[in-house]
Short mmCIF file of C-alpha atoms and ligand atoms in Angstrom, two decimals:
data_model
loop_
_atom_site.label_atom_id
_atom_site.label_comp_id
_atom_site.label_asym_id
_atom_site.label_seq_id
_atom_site.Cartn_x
_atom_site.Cartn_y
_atom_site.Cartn_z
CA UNK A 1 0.35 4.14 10.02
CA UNK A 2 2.23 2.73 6.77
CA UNK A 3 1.92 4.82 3.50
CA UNK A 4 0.53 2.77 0.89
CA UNK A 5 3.46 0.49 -1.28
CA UNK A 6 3.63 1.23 -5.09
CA UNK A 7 6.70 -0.68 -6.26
CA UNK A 8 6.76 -0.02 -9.95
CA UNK A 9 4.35 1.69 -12.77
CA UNK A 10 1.96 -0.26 -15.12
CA UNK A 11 4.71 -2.52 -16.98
CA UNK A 12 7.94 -3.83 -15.73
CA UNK A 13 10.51 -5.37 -18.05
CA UNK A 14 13.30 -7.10 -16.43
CA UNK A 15 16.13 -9.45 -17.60
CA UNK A 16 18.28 -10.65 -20.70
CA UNK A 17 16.54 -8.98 -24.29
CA UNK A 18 13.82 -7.36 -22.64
CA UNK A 19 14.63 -4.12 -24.26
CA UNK A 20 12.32 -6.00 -27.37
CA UNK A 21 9.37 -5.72 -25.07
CA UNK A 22 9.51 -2.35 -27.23
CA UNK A 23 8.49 -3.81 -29.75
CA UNK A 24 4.89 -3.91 -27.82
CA UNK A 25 4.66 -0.50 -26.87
CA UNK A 26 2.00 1.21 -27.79
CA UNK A 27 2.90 4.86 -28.95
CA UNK A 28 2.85 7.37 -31.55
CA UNK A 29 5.53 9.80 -31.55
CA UNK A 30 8.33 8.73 -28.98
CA UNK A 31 11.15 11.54 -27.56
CA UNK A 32 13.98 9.56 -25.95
CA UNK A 33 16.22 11.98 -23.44
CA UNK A 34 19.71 10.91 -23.28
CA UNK A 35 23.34 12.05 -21.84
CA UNK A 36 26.51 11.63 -23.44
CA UNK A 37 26.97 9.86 -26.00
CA UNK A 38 27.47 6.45 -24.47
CA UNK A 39 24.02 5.32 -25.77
CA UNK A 40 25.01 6.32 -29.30
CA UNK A 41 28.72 4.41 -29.49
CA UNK A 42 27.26 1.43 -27.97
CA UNK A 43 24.47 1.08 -30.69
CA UNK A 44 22.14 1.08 -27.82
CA UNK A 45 20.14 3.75 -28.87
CA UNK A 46 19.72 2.74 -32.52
CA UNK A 47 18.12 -0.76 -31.35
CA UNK A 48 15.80 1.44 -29.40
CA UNK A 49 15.00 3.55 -31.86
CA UNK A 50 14.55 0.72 -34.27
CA UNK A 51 12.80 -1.35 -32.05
CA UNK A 52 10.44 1.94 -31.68
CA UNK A 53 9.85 1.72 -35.60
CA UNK A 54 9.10 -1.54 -35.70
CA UNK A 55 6.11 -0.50 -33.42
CA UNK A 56 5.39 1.79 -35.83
CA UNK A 57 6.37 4.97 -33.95
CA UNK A 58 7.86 8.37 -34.85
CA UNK A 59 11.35 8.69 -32.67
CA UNK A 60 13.12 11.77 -31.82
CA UNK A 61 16.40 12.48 -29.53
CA UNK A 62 16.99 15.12 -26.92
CA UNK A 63 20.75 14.79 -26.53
CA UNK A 64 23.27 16.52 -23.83
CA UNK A 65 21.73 15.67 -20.67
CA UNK A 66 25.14 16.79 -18.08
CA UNK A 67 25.96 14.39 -15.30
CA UNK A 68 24.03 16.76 -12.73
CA UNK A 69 20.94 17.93 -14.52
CA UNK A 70 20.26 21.86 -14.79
CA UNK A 71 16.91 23.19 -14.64
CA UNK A 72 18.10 25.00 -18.12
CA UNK A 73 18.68 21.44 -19.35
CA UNK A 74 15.21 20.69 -18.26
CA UNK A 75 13.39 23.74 -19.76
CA UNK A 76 15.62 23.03 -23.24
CA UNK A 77 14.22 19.43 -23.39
CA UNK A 78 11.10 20.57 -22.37
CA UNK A 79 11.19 23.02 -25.78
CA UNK A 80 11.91 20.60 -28.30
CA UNK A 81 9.09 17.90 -26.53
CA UNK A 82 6.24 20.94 -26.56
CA UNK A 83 7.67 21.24 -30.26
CA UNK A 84 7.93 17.60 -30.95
CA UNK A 85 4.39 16.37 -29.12
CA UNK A 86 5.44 12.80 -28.01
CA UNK A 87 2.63 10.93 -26.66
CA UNK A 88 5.94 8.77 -24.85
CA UNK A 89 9.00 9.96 -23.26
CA UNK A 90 11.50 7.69 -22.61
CA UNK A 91 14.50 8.09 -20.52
CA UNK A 92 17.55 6.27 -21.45
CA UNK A 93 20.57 5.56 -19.75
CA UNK A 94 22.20 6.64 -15.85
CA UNK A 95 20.22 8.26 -13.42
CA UNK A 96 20.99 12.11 -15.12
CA UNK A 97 19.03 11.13 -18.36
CA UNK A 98 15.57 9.29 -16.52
CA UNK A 99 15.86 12.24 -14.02
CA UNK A 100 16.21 14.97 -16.85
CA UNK A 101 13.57 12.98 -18.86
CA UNK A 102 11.19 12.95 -15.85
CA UNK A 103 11.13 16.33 -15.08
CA UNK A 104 10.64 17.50 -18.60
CA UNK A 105 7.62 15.45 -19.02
CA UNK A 106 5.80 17.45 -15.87
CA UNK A 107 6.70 20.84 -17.89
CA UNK A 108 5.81 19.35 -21.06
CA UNK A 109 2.49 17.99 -19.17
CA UNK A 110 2.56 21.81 -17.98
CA UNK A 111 3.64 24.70 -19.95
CA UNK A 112 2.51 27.02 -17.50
CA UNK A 113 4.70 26.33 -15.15
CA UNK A 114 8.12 27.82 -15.69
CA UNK A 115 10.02 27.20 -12.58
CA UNK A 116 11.47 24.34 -10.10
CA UNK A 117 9.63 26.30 -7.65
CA UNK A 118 6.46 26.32 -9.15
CA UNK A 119 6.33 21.93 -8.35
CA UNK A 120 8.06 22.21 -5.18
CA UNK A 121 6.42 22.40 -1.61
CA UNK A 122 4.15 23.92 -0.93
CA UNK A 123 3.39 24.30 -4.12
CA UNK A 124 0.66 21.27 -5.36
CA UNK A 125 1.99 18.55 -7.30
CA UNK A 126 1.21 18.45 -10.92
CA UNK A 127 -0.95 15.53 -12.44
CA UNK A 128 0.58 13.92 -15.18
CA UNK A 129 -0.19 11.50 -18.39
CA UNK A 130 -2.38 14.08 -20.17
CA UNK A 131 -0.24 14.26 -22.63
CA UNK A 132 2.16 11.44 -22.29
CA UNK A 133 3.85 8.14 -20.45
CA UNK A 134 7.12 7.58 -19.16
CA UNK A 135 9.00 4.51 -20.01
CA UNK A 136 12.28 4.62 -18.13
CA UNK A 137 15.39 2.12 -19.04
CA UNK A 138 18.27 1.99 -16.76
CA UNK A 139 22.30 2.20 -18.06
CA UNK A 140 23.69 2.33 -14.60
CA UNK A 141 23.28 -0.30 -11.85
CA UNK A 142 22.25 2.39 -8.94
CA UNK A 143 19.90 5.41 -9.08
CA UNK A 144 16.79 2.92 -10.00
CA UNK A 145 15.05 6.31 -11.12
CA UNK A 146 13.82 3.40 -13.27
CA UNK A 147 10.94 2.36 -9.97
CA UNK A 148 11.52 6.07 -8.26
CA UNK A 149 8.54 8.55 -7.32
CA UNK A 150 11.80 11.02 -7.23
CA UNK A 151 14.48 13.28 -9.51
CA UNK A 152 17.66 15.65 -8.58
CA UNK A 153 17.70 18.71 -10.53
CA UNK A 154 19.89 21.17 -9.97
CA UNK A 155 19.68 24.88 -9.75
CA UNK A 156 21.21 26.28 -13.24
CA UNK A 157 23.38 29.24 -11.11
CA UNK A 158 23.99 27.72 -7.85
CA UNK A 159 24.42 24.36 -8.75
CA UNK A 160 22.83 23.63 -5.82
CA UNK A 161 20.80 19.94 -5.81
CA UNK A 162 17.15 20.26 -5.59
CA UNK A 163 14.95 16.77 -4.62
CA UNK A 164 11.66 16.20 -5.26
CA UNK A 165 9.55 12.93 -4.71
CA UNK A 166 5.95 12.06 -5.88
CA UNK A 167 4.59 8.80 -6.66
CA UNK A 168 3.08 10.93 -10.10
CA UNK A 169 6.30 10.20 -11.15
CA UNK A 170 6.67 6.62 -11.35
CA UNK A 171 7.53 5.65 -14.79
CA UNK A 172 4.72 4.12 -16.64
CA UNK A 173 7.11 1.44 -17.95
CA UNK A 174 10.54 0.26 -16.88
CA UNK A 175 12.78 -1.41 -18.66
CA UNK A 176 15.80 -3.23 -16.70
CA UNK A 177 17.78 -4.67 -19.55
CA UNK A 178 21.44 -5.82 -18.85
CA UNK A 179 22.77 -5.72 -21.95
CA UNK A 180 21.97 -1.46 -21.69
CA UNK A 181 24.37 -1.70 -18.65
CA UNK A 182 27.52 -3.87 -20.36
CA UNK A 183 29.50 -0.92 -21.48
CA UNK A 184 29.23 0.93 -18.45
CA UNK A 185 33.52 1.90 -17.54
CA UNK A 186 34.36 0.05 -14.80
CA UNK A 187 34.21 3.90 -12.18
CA UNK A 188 31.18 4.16 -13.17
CA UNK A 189 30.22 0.63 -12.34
CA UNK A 190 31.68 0.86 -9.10
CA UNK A 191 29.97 4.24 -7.86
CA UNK A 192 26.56 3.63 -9.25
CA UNK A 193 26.96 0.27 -7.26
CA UNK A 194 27.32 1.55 -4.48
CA UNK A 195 24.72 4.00 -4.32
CA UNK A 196 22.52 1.24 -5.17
CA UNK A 197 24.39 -0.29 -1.96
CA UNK A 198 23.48 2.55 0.08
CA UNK A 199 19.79 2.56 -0.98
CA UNK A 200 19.67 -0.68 0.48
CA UNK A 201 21.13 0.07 3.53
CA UNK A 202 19.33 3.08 4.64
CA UNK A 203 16.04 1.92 3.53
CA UNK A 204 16.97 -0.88 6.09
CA UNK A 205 17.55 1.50 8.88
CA UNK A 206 15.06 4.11 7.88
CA UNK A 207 12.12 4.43 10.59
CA UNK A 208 9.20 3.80 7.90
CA UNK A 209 11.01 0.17 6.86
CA UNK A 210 8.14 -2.26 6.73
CA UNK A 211 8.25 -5.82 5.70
CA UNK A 212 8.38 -5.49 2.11
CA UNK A 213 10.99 -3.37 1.79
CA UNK A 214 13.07 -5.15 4.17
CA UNK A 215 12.83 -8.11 2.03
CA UNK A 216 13.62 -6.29 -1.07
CA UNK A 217 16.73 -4.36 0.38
CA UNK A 218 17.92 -7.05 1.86
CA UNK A 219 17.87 -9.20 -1.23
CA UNK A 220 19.55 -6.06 -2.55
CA UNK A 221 22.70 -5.89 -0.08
CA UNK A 222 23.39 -9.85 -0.17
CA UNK A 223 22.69 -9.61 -4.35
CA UNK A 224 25.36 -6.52 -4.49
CA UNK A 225 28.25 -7.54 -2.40
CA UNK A 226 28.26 -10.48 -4.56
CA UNK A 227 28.26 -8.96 -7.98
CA UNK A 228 29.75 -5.63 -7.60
CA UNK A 229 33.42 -6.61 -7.27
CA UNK A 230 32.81 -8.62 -10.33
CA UNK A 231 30.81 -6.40 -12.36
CA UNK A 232 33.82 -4.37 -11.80
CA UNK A 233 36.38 -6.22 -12.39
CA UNK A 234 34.90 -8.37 -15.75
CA UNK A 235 32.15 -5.27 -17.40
CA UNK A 236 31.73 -8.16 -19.68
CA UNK A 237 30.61 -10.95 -17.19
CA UNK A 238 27.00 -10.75 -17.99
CA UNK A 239 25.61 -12.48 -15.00
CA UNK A 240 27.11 -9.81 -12.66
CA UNK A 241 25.99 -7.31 -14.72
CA UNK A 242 22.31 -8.67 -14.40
CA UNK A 243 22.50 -9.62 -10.78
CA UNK A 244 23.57 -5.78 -10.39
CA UNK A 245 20.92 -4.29 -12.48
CA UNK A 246 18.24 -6.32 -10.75
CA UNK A 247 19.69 -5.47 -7.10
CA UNK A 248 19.64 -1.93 -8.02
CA UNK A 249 15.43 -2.23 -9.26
CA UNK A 250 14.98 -3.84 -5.52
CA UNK A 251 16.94 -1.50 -3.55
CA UNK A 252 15.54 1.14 -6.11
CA UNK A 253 11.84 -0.14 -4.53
CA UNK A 254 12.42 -0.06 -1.18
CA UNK A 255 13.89 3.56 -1.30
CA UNK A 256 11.24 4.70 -2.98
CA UNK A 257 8.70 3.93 -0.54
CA UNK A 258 10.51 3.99 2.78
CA UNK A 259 12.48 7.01 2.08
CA UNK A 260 16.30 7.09 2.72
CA UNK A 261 18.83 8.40 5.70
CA UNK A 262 21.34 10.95 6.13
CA UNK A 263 24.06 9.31 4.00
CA UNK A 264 21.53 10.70 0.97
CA UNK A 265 21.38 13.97 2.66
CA UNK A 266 25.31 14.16 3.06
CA UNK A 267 25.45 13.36 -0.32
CA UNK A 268 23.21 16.02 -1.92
CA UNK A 269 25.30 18.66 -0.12
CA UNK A 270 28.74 17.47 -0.80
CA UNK A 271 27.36 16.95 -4.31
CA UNK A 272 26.13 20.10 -4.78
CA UNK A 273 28.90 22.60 -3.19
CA UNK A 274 31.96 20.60 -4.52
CA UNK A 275 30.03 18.54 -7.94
CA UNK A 276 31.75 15.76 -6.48
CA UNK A 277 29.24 12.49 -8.30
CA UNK A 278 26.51 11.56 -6.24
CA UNK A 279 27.48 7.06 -5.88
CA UNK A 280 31.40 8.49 -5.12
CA UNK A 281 29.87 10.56 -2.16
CA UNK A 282 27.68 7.93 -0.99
CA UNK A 283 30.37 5.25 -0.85
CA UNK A 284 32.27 7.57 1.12
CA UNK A 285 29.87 8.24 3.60
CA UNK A 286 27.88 5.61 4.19
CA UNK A 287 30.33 3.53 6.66
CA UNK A 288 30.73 6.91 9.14
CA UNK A 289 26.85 7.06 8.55
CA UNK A 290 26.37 3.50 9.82
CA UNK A 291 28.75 3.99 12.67
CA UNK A 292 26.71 7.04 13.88
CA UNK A 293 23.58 5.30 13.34
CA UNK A 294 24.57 2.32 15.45
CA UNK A 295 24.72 4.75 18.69
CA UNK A 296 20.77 4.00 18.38
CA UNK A 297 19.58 0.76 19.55
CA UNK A 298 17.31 -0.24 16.64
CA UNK A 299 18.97 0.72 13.82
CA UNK A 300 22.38 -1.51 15.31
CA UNK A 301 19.90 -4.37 16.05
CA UNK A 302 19.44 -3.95 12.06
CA UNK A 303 23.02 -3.51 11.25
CA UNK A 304 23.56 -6.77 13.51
CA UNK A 305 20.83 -8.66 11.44
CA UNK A 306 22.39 -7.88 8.10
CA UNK A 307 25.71 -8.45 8.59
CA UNK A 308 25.07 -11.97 10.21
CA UNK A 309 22.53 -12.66 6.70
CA UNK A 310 25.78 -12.12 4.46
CA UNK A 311 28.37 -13.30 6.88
CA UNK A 312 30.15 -10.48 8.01
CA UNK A 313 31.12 -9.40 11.25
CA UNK A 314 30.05 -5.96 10.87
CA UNK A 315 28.67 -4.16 7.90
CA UNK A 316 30.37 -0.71 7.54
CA UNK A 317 33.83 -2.78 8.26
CA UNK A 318 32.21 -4.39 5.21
CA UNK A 319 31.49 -0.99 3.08
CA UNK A 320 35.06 0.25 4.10
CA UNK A 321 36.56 -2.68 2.74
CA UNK A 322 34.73 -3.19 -0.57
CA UNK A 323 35.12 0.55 -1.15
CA UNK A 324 38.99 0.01 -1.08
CA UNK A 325 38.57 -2.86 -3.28
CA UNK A 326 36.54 -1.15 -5.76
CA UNK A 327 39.41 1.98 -5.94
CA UNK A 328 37.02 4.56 -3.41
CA UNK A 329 38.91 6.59 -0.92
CA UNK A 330 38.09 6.12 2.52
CA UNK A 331 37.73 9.86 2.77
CA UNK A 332 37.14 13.17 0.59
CA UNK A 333 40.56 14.92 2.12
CA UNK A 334 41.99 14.58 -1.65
CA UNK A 335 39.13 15.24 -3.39
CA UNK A 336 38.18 18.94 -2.22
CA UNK A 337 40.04 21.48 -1.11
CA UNK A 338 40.33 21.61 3.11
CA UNK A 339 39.86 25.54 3.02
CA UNK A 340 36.83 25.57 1.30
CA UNK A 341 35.09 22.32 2.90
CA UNK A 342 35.62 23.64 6.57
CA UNK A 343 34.54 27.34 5.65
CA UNK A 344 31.08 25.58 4.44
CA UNK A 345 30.99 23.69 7.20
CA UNK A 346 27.88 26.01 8.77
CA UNK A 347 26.23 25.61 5.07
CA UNK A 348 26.18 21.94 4.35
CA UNK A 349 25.06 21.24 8.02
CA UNK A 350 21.96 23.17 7.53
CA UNK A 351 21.56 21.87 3.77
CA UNK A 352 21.89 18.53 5.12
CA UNK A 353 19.63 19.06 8.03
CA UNK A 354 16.48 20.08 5.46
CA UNK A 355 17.12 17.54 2.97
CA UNK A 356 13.82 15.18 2.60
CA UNK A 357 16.24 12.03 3.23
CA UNK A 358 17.17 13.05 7.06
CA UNK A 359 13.60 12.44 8.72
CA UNK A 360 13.53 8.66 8.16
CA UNK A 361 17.35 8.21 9.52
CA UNK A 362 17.25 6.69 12.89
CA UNK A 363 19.06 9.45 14.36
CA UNK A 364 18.69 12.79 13.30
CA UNK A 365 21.46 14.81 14.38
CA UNK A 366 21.85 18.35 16.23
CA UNK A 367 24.32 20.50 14.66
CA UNK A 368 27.43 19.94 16.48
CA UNK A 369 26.50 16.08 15.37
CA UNK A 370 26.09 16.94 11.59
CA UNK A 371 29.48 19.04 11.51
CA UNK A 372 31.34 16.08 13.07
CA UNK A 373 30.24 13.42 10.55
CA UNK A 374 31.11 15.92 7.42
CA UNK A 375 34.82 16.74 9.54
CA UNK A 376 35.19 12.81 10.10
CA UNK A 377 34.08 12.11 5.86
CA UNK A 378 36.45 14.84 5.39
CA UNK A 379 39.47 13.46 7.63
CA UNK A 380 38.82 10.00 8.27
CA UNK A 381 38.61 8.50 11.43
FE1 FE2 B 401 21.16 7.59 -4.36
#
């Protein structure tokens, strides 16, 4: 039977100057979790914060979110909110900052609970909005933690990725503003677009697609192949940048009900052993994902189906291709060390093999098949 659809939280903003809808918010005392300081140079986060005062509320910043978030990084932010008492959080900018923001709302929500551990499996998942909402608004075209039940955290020592999904975690509001994404370098543009790419593609395949989310990730993948090379090219062409932001929010709702595939798995591994960024990895991956994927009769039916809808002949020839345009290597062979990669070779199979993402790929693979596709990222084909 289908799990029940939830494709965004109570308000959804999306488009040109709907980062005003602020304006309307209703809140008291706001914390707004951020990373760099990208949000700062490009005056982005003043608006907000002004926009916040106009409403009347109190604002605060929780700077320093790292491009990987570290459960330290969570329990810090989750200090100076228990400190603070914001009645909203918001996260602001890529997928590091909403993620960060998310989880340190549940510890906020829950000063009891000290570790990761203590909200993973089996461990019961906390309720949340006791305290405060979540309004999330997106800086990158591609994680869509924006409409996501889910965050990456990683361990503080190991560095090792940790996922976690619940629909608890849906931010209350989301805010998909394009003019939040304009200053976005043009690496960034092009590896955040193509996770957003990959969400598409392996909700598409994954074995709990339904209707809906076929017609959102397809949407997605037609929507993205069209306005990524652009957005790339021209950061300033606001139209690509919109068409982007809004492809990621669909793709970003299909994932988040359907699940993902093995590309995601792949990608938590590689991401965590060699901190290599999580859209870079994806990109890499996802055409010897497809390939594999198309040994099974559905999912190539499905591969078949989108590549006629945007007019290609086949869709990872596609992925390869707009990869190369977009300055991704068609392999990882220069970007960790050979040694090290084959020695963890044992590792990242069984990493990948437990990662939530794998159960909803149309294959799952046995371990000789999961060493092969990380040999074949790592040496090409
Ligand atoms: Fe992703």
């Amino acid at each position: 039977m289908m799990r029940p659809m939830k494709l965004a939280g109570s308000e959804l903003m999306f488009g040109v100057n709907s980062l005003s809808y602020i304006k309307s918010i209703k809140a008291k005392k706001v914390s707004i979790v951020i990373g760099g300081n990208s949000m700062e140079k490009n005056g982005i986060l003043a608006k907000v914060e002004q926009y916040f005062r106009e409403a009347g509320a109190e604002t605060m910043v929780i700077r320093g979110v790292e491009p990987d978030p570290s459960f330290a990084t969570v329990m810090r932010g989750t200090k100076e909110m228990l400190a603070f008492g914001p009645d909203l959080i918001v996260g602001l900018g890529g997928g590091s900052a909403m993620d960060a923001a998310k989880a340190m709302w549940i510890f906020y929500e829950h000063p009891e609970l000290k570790r990761m551990e203590d909200i993973l499996p089996p461990n019961e998942f906390p309720k949340l909005r006791s305290k405060a909402r979540l309004c999330c608004i997106p800086s990158t075209s591609g994680t869509a933690s924006e409409v996501s039940r889910s965050i990456v955290i990683s361990d503080s020592e190991s560095g090792v990725k940790q996922g976690l999904g619940n629909m608890e975690m849906m931010p209350d509001i989301a805010i998909c503003d394009p003019e939040v994404t304009l200053s976005m370098p043009a690496k960034i543009t092009a590896e955040t677009g193509m996770d957003a790419l990959t969400h598409a593609l392996e909700a598409l395949a994954s074995t709990r697609a339904n209707y809906l989310s076929d017609v959102l990730a397809v949407q997605a993948v037609q929507d993205i192949l069209e306005a990524l090379p652009v957005a790339y090219q021209d950061g300033t062409d606001k139209e690509a940048r919109e068409k982007m932001l809004l492809a990621s929010m669909l793709a970003g709702m299909a994932f988040t009900n359907v699940s993902l595939g093995i590309v995601h798995s792949m990608a938590h591994t590689i991401g965590g052993f060699f901190h290599i960024a999580h859209g870079l990895a994806d990109a890499i991956l996802l055409p010897y994902v497809i390939r594999f994927n198309q040994q099974d009769a559905r999912a190539a039916r499905i591969y078949q189906k989108i590549s006629e809808k945007v007019g290609v002949k086949d869709i990872a020839s596609k992925v390869k291709e707009l990869n190369q345009q977009l300055g991704i290597p068609e392999n990882f062979s220069n970007l960790i060390d050979k040694t090290e990669f084959m020695k963890r070779l044992d590792e990242m199979a069984e990493m990948a093999k437990n990662d939530g993402c794998t159960k909803t790929n149309p294959i799952i693979p046995n371990m000789e098949e999961w060493k092969q596709l990380f040999i074949k990222a790592y040496e090409g084909e």
